[in-house]
PDB file of C-alpha atoms in Angstrom:
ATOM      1  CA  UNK A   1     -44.689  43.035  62.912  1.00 51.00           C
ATOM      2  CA  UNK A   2     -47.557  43.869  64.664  1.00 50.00           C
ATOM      3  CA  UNK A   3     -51.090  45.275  63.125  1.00 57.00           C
ATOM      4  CA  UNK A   4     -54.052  44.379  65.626  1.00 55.00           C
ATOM      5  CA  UNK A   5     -54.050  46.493  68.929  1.00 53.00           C
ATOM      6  CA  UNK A   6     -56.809  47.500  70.884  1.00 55.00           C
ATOM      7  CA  UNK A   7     -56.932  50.820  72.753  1.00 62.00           C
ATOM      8  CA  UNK A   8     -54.898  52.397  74.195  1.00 61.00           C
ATOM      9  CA  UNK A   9     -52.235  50.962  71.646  1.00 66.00           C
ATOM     10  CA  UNK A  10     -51.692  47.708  73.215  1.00 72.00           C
ATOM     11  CA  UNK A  11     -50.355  44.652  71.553  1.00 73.00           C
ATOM     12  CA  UNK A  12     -52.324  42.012  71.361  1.00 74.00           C
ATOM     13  CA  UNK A  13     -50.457  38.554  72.013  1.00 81.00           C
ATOM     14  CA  UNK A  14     -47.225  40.104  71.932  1.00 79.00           C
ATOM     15  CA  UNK A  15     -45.092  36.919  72.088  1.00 85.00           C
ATOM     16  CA  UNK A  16     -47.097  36.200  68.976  1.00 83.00           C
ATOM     17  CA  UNK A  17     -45.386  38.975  67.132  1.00 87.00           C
ATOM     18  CA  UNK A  18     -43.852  38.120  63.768  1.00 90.00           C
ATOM     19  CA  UNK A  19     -40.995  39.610  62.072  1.00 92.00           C
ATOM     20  CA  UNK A  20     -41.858  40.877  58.464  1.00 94.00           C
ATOM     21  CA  UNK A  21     -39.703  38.060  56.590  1.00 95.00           C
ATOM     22  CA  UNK A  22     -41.683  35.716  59.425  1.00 95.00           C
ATOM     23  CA  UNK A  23     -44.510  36.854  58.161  1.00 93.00           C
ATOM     24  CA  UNK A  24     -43.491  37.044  54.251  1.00 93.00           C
ATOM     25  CA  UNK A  25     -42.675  33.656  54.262  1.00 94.00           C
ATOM     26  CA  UNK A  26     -46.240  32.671  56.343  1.00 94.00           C
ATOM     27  CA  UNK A  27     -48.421  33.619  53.249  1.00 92.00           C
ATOM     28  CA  UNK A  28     -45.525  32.467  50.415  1.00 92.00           C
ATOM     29  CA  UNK A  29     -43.756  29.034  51.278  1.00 93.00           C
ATOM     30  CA  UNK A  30     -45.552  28.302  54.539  1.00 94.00           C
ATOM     31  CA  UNK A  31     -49.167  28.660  52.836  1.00 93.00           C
ATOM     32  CA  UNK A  32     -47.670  26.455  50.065  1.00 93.00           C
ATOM     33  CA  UNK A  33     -46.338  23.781  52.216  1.00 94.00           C
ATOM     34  CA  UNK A  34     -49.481  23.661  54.542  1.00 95.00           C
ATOM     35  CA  UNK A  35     -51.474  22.992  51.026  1.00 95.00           C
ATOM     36  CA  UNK A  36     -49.285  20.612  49.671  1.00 95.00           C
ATOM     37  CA  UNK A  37     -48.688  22.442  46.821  1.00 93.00           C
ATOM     38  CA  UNK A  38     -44.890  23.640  47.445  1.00 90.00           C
ATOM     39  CA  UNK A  39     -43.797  21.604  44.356  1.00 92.00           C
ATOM     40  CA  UNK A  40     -46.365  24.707  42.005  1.00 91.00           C
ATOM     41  CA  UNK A  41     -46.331  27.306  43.857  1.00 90.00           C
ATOM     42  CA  UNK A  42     -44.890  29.446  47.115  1.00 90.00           C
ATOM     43  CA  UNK A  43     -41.805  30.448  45.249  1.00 89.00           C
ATOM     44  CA  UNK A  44     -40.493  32.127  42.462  1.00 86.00           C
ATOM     45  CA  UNK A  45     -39.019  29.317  39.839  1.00 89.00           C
ATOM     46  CA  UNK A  46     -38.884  27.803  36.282  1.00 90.00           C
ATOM     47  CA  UNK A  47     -42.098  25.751  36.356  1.00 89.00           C
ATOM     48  CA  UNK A  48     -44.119  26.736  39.198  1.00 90.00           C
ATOM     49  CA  UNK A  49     -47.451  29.072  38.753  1.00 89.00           C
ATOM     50  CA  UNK A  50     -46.570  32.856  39.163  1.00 83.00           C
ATOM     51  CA  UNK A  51     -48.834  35.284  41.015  1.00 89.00           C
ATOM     52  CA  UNK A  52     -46.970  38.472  42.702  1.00 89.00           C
ATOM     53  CA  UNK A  53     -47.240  42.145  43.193  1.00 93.00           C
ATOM     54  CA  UNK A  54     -44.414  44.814  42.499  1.00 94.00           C
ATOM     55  CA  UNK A  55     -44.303  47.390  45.349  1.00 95.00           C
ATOM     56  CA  UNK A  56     -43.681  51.119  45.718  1.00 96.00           C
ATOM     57  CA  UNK A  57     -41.037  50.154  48.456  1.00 97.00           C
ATOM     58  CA  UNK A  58     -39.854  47.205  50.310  1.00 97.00           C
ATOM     59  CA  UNK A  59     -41.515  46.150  52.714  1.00 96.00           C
ATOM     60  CA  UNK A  60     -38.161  44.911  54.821  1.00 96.00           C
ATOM     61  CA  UNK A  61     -36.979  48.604  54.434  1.00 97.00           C
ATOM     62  CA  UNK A  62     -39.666  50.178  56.027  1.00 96.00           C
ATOM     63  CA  UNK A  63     -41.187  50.913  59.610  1.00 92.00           C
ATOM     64  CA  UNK A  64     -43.287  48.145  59.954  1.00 88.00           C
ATOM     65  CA  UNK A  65     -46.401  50.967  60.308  1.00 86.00           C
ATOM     66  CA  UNK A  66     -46.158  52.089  56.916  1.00 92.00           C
ATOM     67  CA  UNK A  67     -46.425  48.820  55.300  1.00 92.00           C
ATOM     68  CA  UNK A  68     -50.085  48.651  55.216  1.00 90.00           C
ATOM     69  CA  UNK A  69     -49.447  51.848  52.994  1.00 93.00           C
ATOM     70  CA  UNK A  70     -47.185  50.645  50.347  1.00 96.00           C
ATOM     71  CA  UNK A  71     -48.606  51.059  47.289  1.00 96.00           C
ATOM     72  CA  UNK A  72     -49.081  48.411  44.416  1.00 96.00           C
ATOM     73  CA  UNK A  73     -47.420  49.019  41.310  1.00 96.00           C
ATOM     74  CA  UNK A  74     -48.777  46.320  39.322  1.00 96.00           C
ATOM     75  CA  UNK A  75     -50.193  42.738  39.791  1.00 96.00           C
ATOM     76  CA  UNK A  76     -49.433  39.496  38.342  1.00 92.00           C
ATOM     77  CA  UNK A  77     -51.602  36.535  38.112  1.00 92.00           C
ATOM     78  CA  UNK A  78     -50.246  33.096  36.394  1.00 87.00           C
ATOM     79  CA  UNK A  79     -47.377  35.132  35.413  1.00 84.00           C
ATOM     80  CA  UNK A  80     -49.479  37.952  33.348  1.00 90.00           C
ATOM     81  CA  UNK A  81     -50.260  41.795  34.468  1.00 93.00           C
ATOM     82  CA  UNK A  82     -53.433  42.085  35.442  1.00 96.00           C
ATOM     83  CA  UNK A  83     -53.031  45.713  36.452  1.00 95.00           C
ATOM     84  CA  UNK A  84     -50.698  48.324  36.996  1.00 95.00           C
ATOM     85  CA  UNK A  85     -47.599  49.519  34.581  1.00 86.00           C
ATOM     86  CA  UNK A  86     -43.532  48.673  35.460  1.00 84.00           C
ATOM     87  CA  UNK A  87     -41.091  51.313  34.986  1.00 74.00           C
TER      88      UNK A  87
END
């Protein structure tokens, strides 16, 4: 997955590149773990604090240039909508 190039289109660090369950995982479990806090958060489980956002696609599904324009459905924070509506 790559989002920062500089003209004309080239990749910045491209051996840096994640894939988009890399990069799912770097802001879910990762961010968890590297705070200590994997035991409350990072996951979805019985228990642990629940903020998440239900897309207009999956991300996994589509080209990785059209994630940026996924839209958000509805938002979640401690387990409650905040915004949006669910089907």
């Amino acid at each position: 997955m790559r989002r920062w190039q500089t003209p004309p289109q080239q990749v910045l660090g491209p051996a840096e590149i994640l894939t988009v369950p890399q990069a799912l995982k770097a802001v879910t479990l990762d961010a968890a773990r590297a705070t200590r806090q994997e035991a409350r958060v990072g996951s979805l489980a019985v228990g642990k604090s629940t903020d998440l956002v239900i897309l207009g696609a999956n991300p996994l599904q589509v080209p990785t240039s059209q994630i940026a324009d996924i839209p958000v459905r509805a938002t979640f924070v401690g387990g409650r909508r905040v915004s949006g509506t669910l089907p």
